[in-house]
mmCIF file of C-alpha atoms in Angstrom:
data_model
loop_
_atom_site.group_PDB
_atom_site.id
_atom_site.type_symbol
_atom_site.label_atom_id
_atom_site.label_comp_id
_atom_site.label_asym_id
_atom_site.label_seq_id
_atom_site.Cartn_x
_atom_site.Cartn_y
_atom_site.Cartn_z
ATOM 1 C CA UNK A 1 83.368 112.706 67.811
ATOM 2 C CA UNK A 2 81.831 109.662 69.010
ATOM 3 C CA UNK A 3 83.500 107.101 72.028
ATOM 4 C CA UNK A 4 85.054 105.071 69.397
ATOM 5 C CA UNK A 5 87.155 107.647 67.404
ATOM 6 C CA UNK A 6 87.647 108.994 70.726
ATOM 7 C CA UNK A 7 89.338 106.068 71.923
ATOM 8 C CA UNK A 8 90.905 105.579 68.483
ATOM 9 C CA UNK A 9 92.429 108.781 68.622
ATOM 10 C CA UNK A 10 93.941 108.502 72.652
ATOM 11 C CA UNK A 11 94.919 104.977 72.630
ATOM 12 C CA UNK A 12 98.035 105.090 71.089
ATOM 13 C CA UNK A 13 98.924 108.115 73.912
ATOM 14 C CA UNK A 14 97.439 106.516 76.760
ATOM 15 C CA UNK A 15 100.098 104.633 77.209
ATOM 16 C CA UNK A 16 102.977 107.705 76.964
ATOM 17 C CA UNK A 17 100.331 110.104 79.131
ATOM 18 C CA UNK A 18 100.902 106.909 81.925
ATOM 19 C CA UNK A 19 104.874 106.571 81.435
ATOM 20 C CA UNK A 20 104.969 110.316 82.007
ATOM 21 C CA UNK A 21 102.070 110.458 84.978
ATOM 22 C CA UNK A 22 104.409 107.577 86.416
ATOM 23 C CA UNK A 23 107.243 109.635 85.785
ATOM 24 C CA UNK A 24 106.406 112.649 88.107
ATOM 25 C CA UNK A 25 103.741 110.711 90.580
ATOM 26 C CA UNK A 26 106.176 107.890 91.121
ATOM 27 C CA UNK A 27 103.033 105.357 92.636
ATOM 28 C CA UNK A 28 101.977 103.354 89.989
ATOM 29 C CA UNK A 29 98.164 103.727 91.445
ATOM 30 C CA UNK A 30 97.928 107.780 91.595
ATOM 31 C CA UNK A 31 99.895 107.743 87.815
ATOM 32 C CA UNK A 32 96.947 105.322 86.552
ATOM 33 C CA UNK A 33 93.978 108.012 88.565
ATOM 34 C CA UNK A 34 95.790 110.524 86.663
ATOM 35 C CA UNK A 35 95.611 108.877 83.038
ATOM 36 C CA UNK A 36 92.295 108.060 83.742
ATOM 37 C CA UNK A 37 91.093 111.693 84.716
ATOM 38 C CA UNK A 38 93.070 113.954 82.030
ATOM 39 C CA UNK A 39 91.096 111.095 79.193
ATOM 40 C CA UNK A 40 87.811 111.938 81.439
ATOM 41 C CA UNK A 41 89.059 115.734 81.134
ATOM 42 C CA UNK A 42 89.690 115.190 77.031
ATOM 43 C CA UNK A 43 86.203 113.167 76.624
ATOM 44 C CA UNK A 44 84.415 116.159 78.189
ATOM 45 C CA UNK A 45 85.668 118.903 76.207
ATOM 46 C CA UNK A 46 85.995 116.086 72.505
ATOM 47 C CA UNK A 47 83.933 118.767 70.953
ATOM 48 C CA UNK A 48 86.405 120.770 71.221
ATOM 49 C CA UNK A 49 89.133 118.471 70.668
ATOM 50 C CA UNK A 50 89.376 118.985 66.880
ATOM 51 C CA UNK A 51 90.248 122.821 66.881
ATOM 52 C CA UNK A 52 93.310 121.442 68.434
ATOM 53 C CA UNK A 53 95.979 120.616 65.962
ATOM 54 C CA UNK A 54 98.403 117.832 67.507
ATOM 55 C CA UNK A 55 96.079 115.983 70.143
ATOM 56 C CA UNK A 56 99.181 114.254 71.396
ATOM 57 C CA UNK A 57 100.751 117.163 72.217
ATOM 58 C CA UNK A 58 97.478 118.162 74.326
ATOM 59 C CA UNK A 59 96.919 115.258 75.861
ATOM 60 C CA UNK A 60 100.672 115.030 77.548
ATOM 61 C CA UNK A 61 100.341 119.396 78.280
ATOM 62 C CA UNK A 62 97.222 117.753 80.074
ATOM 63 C CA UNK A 63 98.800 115.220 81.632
ATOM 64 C CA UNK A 64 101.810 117.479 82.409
ATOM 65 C CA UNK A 65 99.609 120.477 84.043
ATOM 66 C CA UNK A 66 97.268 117.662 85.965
ATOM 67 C CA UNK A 67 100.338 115.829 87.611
ATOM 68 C CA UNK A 68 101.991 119.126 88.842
ATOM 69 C CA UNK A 69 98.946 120.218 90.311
ATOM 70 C CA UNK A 70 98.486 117.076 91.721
ATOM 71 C CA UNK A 71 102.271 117.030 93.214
ATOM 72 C CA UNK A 72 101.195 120.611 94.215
ATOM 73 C CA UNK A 73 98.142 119.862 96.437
ATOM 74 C CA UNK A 74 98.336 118.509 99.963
ATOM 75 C CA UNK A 75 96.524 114.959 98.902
ATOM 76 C CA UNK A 76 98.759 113.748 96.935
ATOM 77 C CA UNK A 77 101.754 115.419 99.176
ATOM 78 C CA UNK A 78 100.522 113.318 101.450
ATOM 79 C CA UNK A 79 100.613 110.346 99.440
ATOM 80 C CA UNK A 80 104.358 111.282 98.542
ATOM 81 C CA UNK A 81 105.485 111.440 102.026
ATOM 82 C CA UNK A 82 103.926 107.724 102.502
ATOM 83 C CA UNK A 83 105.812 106.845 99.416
ATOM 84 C CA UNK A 84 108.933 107.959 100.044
ATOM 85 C CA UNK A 85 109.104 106.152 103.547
ATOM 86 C CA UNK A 86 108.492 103.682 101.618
ATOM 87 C CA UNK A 87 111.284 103.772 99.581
ATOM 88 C CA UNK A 88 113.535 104.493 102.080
ATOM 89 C CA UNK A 89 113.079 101.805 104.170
ATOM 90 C CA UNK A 90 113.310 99.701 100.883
ATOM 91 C CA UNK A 91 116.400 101.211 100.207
ATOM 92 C CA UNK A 92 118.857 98.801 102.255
ATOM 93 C CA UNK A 93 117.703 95.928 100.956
ATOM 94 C CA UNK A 94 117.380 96.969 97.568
ATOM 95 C CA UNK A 95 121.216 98.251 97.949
ATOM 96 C CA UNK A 96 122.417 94.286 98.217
ATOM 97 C CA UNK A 97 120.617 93.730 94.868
ATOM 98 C CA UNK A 98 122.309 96.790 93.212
ATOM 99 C CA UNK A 99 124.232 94.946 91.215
ATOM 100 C CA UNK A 100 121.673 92.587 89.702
ATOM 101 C CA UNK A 101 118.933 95.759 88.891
ATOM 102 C CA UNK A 102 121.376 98.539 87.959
ATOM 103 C CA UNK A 103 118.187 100.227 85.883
ATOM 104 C CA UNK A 104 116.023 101.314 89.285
ATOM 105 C CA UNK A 105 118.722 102.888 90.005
ATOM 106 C CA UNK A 106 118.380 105.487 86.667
ATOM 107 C CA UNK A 107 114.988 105.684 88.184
ATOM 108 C CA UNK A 108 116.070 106.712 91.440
ATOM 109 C CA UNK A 109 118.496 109.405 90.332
ATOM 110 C CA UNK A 110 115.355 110.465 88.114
ATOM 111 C CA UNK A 111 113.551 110.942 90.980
ATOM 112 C CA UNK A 112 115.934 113.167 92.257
ATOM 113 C CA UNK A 113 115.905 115.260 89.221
ATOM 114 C CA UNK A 114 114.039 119.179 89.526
ATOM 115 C CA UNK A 115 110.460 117.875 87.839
ATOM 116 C CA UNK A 116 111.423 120.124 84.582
ATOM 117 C CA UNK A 117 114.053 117.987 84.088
ATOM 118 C CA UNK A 118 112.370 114.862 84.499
ATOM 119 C CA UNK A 119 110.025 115.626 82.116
ATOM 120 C CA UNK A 120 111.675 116.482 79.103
ATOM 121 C CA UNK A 121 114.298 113.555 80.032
ATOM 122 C CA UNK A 122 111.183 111.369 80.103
ATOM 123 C CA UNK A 123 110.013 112.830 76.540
ATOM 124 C CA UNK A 124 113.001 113.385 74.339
ATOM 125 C CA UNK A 125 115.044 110.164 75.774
ATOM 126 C CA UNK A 126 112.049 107.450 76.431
ATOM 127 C CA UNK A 127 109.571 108.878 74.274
ATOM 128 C CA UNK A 128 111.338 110.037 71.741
ATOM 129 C CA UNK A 129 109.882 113.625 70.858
ATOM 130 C CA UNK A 130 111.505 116.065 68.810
ATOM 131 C CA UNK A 131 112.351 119.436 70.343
ATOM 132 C CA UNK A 132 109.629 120.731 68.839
ATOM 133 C CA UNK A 133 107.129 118.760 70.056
ATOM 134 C CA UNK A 134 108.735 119.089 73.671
ATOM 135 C CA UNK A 135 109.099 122.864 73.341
ATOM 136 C CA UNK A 136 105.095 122.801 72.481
ATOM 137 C CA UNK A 137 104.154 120.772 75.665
ATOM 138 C CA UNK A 138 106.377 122.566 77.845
ATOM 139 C CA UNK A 139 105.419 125.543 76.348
ATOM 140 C CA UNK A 140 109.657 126.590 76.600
ATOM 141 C CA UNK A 141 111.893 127.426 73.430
ATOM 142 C CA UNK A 142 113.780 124.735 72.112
ATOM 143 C CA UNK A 143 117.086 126.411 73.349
ATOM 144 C CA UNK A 144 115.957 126.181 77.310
ATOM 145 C CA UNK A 145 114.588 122.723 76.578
ATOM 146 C CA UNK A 146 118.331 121.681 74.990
ATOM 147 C CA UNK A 147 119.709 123.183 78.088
ATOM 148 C CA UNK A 148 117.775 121.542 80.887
ATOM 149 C CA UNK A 149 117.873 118.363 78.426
ATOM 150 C CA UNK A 150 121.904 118.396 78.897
ATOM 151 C CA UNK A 151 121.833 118.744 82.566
ATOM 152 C CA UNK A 152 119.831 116.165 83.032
ATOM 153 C CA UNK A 153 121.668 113.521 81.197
ATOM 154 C CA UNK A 154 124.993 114.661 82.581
ATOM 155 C CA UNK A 155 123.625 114.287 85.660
ATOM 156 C CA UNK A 156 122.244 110.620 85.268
ATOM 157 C CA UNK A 157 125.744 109.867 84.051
ATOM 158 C CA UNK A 158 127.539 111.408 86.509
ATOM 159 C CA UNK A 159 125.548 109.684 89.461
ATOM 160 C CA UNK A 160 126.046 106.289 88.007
ATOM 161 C CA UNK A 161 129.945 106.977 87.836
ATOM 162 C CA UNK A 162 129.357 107.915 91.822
ATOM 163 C CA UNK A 163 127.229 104.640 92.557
ATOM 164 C CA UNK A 164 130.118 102.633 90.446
ATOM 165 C CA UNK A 165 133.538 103.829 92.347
ATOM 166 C CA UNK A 166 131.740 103.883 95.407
ATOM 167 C CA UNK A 167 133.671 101.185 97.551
ATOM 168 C CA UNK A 168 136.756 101.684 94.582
ATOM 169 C CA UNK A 169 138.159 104.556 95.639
ATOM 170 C CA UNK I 1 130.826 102.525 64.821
ATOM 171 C CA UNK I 2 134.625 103.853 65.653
ATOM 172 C CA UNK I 3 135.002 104.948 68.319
ATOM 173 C CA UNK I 4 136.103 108.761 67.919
ATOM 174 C CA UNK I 5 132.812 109.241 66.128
ATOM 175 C CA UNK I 6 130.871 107.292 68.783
ATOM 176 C CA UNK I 7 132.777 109.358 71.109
ATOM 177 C CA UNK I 8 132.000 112.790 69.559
ATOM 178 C CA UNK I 9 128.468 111.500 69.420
ATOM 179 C CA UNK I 10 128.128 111.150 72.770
ATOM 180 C CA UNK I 11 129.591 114.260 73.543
ATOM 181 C CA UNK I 12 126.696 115.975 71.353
ATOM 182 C CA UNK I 13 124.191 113.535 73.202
ATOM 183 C CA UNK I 14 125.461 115.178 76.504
ATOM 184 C CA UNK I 15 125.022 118.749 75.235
ATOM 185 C CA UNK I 16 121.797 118.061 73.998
ATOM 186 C CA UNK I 17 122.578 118.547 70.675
ATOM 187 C CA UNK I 18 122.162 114.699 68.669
ATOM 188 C CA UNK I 19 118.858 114.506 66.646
ATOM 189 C CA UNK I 20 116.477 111.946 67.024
ATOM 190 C CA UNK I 21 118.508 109.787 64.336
ATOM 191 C CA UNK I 22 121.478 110.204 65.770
ATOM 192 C CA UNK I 23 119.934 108.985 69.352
ATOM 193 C CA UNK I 24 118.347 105.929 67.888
ATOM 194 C CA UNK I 25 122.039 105.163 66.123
ATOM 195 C CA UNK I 26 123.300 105.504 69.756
ATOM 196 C CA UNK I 27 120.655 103.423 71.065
ATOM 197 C CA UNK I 28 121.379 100.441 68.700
ATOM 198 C CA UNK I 29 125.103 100.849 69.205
ATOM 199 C CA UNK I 30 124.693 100.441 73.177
ATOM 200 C CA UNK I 31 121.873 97.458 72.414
ATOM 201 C CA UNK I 32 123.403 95.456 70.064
ATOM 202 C CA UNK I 33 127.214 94.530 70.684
ATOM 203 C CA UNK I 34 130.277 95.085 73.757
ATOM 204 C CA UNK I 35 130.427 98.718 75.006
ATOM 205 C CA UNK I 36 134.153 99.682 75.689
ATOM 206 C CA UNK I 37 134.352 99.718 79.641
ATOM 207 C CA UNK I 38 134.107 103.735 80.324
ATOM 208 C CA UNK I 39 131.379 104.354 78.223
ATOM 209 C CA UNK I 40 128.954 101.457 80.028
ATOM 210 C CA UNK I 41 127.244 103.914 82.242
ATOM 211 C CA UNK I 42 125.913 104.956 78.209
ATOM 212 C CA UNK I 43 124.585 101.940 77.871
ATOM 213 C CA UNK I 44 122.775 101.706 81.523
ATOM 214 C CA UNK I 45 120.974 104.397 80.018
ATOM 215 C CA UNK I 46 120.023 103.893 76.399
ATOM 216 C CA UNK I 47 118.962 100.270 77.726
ATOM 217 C CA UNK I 48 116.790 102.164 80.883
ATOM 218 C CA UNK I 49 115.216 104.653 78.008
ATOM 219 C CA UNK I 50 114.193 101.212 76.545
ATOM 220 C CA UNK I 51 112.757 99.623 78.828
ATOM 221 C CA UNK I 52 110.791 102.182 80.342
ATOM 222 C CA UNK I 53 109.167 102.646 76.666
ATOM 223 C CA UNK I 54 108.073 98.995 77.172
ATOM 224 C CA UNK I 55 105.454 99.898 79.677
ATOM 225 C CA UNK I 56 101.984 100.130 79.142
ATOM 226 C CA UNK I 57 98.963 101.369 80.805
ATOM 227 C CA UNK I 58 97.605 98.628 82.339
ATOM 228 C CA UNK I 59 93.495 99.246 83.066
ATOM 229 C CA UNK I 60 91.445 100.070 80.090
ATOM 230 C CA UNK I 61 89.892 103.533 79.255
ATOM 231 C CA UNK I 62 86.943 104.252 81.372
ATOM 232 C CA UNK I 63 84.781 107.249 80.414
ATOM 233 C CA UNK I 64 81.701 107.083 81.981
ATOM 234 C CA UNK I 65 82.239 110.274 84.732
ATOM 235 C CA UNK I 66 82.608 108.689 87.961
ATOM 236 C CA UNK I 67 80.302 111.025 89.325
ATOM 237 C CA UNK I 68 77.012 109.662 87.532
ATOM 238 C CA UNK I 69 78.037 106.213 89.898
ATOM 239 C CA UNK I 70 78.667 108.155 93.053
ATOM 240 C CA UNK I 71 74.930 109.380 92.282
ATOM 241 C CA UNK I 72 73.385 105.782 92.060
ATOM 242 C CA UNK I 73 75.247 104.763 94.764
ATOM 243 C CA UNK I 74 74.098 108.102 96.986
ATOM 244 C CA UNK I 75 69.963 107.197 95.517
ATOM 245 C CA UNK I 76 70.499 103.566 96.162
ATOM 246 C CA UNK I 77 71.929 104.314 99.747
ATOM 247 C CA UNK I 78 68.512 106.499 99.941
ATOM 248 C CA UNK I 79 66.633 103.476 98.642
ATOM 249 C CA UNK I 80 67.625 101.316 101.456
ATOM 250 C CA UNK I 81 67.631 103.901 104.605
ATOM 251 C CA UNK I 82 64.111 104.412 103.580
ATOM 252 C CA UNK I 83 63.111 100.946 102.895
ATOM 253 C CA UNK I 84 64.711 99.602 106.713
ATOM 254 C CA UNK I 85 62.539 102.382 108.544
ATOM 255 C CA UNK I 86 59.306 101.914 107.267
ATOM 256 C CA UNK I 87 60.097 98.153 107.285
ATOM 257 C CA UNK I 88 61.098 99.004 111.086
ATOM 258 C CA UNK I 89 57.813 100.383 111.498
ATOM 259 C CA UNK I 90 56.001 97.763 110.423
ATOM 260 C CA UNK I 91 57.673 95.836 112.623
ATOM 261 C CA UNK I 92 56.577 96.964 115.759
ATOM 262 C CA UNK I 93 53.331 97.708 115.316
ATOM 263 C CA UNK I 94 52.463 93.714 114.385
ATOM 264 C CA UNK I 95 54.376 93.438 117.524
ATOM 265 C CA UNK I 96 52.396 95.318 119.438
ATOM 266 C CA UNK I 97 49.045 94.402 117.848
ATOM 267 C CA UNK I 98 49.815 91.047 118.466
ATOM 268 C CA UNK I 99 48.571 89.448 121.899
ATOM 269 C CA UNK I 100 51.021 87.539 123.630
ATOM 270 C CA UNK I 101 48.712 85.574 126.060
ATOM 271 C CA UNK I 102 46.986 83.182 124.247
ATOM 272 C CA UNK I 103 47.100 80.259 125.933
ATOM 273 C CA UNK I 104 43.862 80.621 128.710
ATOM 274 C CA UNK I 105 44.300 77.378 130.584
ATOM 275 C CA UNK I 106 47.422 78.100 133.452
ATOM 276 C CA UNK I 107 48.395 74.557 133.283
ATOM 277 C CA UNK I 108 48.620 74.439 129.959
ATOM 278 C CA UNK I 109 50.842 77.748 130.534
ATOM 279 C CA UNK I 110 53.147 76.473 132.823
ATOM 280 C CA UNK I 111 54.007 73.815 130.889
ATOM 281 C CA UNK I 112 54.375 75.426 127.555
ATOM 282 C CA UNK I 113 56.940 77.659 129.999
ATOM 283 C CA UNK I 114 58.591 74.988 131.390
ATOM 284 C CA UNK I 115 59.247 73.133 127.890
ATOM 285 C CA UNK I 116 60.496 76.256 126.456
ATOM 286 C CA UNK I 117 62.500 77.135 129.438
ATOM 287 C CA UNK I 118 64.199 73.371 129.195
ATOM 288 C CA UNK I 119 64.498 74.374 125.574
ATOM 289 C CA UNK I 120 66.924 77.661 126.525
ATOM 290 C CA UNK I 121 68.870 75.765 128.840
ATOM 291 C CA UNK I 122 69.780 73.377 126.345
ATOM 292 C CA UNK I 123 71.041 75.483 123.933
ATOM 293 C CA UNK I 124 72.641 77.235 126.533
ATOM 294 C CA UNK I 125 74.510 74.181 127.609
ATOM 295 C CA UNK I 126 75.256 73.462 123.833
ATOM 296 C CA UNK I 127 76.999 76.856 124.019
ATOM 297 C CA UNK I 128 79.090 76.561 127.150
ATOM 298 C CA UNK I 129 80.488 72.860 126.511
ATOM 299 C CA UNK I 130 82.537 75.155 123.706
ATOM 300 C CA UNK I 131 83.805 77.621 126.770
ATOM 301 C CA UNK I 132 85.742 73.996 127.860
ATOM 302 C CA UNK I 133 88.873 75.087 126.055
ATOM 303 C CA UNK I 134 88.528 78.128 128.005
ATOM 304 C CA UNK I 135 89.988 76.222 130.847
ATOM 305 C CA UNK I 136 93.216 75.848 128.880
ATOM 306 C CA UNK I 137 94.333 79.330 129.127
ATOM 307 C CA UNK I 138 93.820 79.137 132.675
ATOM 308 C CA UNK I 139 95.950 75.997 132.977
ATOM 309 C CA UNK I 140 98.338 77.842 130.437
ATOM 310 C CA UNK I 141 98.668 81.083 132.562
ATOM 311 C CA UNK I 142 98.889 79.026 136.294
ATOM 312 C CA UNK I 143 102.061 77.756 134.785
ATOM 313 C CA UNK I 144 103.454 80.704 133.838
ATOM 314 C CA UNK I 145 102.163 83.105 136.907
ATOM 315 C CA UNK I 146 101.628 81.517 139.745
ATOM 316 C CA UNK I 147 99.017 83.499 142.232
ATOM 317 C CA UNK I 148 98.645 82.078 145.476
#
C-alpha cells in the first residue's frame, strides 16, 4: 500500500476518528494530536492493514483504545483539569446565552455522560453506525450496546427537560 | 407523520430499539417542519446529532513520523554547538596573537587616546539625553509621595 491509497483509504474516516477523539478529549487541540497519531499508528503497521476486513471499524477501535489511554495517563489528566477550569469559569457567562446556543448544552450533558456512553451515543446517533458495526468497535454484544445506547439518550432528554423548567417550576 | 406513530417511534428511539431508517425518518421529521411543544427537546437533539456530523478535521494528514524531525533538529542543534566553539576558539587566539601596541610614537598615542576617549563620551552622552524622561517619574512620584 503506497501513501496515496493510504490516504485514499483513511480520508473519508479521518474526519469521524476526529468527531469521536473530540468526543472523549473534549480540547479541540489534543482530539487533532490524537487523529494525527492513531493515522501515524495505521501508516506504520499499512502492511498489515489489508488482513483487516473493515478498516473503518479499525481505525475508530484505534482511535477509541488511543483516547482512553490518553484520558487514562496523567498528561492528558492534566490537560483535563486545565480544561475543565476552563469551562467552569466559562460557565456563567455562557448561562446568559443559554437560550440563543441551546446545542452546547447537548454537549455539556455529553460530557457528563460515563465515556461508554458517550461513545456509542457519538457513533450510532452522529455517525450513524449500525449495531453491528458499534458492537465490533466496542468489542460489546449488540444487546449491552442497545442498553447503554437507551440510557444515554434518556438521559440527554431528561437533562434538557431539567435545564427547560428550571426557573418554571 | 401522525403523531401516535411519531410518538411510538420515539418511544423505540428511547429504548434503543429504531433502525437506522427509522432514525433518519426521525431526523427529517424534527428538521423539516413545527415539532409539537413536548417533543422539542427531540428535536434539540436530532438537530445537535446534525450538526456535530458537520465537522471536519481541520489539518491535513501528516505521515512523516515526527521523530525523523526531532532527529534533524537534535543533529542540527549538534551542528551549531560545534560550529560556535571552534568559531569561539578561533576567536581568541587572533585576539591574543594580535599586538595591541602599535602605535610607537607616545604623542601620537595620546592623541589617538584622547580622540577615541572624546569618541566614548559622545556616544555616551547620545545615550543619557534619552534617560531625560527619566526625570518624569521622579516628578510623577514627588507628587504622589512626598519625602522630605
Amino acid at each position: 500500500m503506497n501513501q496515496k491509497t493510504f490516504i485514499g483509504v483513511v480520508n473519508p474516516v479521518k474526519d469521524k476518528m476526529y468527531r469521536l477523539a473530540l468526543r472523549l478529549l473534549i480540547s479541540k487541540d489534543s482530539a487533532e494530536d490524537a487523529t494525527q497519531e492513531v493515522l501515524l499508528k495505521l501508516w506504520d503497521r499499512k502492511n498489515k492493514l489489508k488482513d483487516y476486513a473493515n478498516i473503518e471499524a479499525f481505525a475508530m477501535t484505534v482511535t477509541k483504545n488511543y483516547c482512553l489511554d490518553q484520558l487514562k495517563s496523567k498528561q492528558n489528566n492534566n490537560l483535563k483539569i486545565v480544561h475543565t477550569n476552563y469551562e467552569s469559569q466559562d460557565r456563567s457567562a455562557f448561562e446568559q446565552l443559554e437560550t440563543n446556543d441551546r446545542l452546547k448544552e447537548i454537549s455539556r450533558i455529553l460530557e457528563t455522560l460515563p465515556e461508554q456512553q458517550k461513545l456509542i451515543f457519538q457513533l450510532r446517533d452522529i455517525e450513524e453506525y449500525e449495531y453491528e458495526e458499534i458492537a465490533k468497535v466496542m468489542n460489546m454484544n449488540e444487546t449491552a450496546i442497545r442498553v447503554s445506547l437507551s440510557r444515554a439518550r434518556k438521559t440527554i432528554r431528561i437533562e434538557l427537560l431539567k435545564k427547560d423548567s428550571y426557573g418554571i417550576k | 407523520m401522525e403523531l401516535n406513530k411519531l410518538e411510538s417511534l420515539l418511544k423505540r428511539y428511547d429504548d434503543g430499539e429504531t433502525s437506522l431508517e427509522e432514525e433518519k425518518l426521525l431526523k427529517e421529521y424534527f428538521h423539516s417542519g413545527k415539532v409539537p411543544n413536548h417533543l422539542k427537546e427531540y428535536k434539540m437533539i436530532f438537530n445537535f446529532s446534525e450538526e456535530e456530523k458537520k465537522i471536519h478535521h481541520p489539518g491535513k494528514i501528516k505521515l512523516k513520523s515526527r521523530r525523523k524531525w526531532y532527529a534533524i533538529g537534535l543533529a542540527a542543534s549538534i551542528l551549531i554547538a560545534v560550529g560556535i566553539f571552534t568559531f569561539q576558539e578561533n576567536e581568541q587566539q587572533n585576539f591574543s596573537q594580535n599586538e595591541l601596541g602599535t602605535i610607537e610614537n607616545p604623542e601620537e598615542a595620546y592623541y589617538k587616546a584622547k580622540e577615541t576617549l572624546q569618541m566614548v563620551a559622545q556616544i555616551m552622552n547620545i545615550g543619557k539625553q534619552e534617560l531625560v524622561y527619566l526625570d518624569e517619574f521622579n516628578k510623577t512620584k514627588n507628587q504622589i509621595i512626598k519625602i522630605k
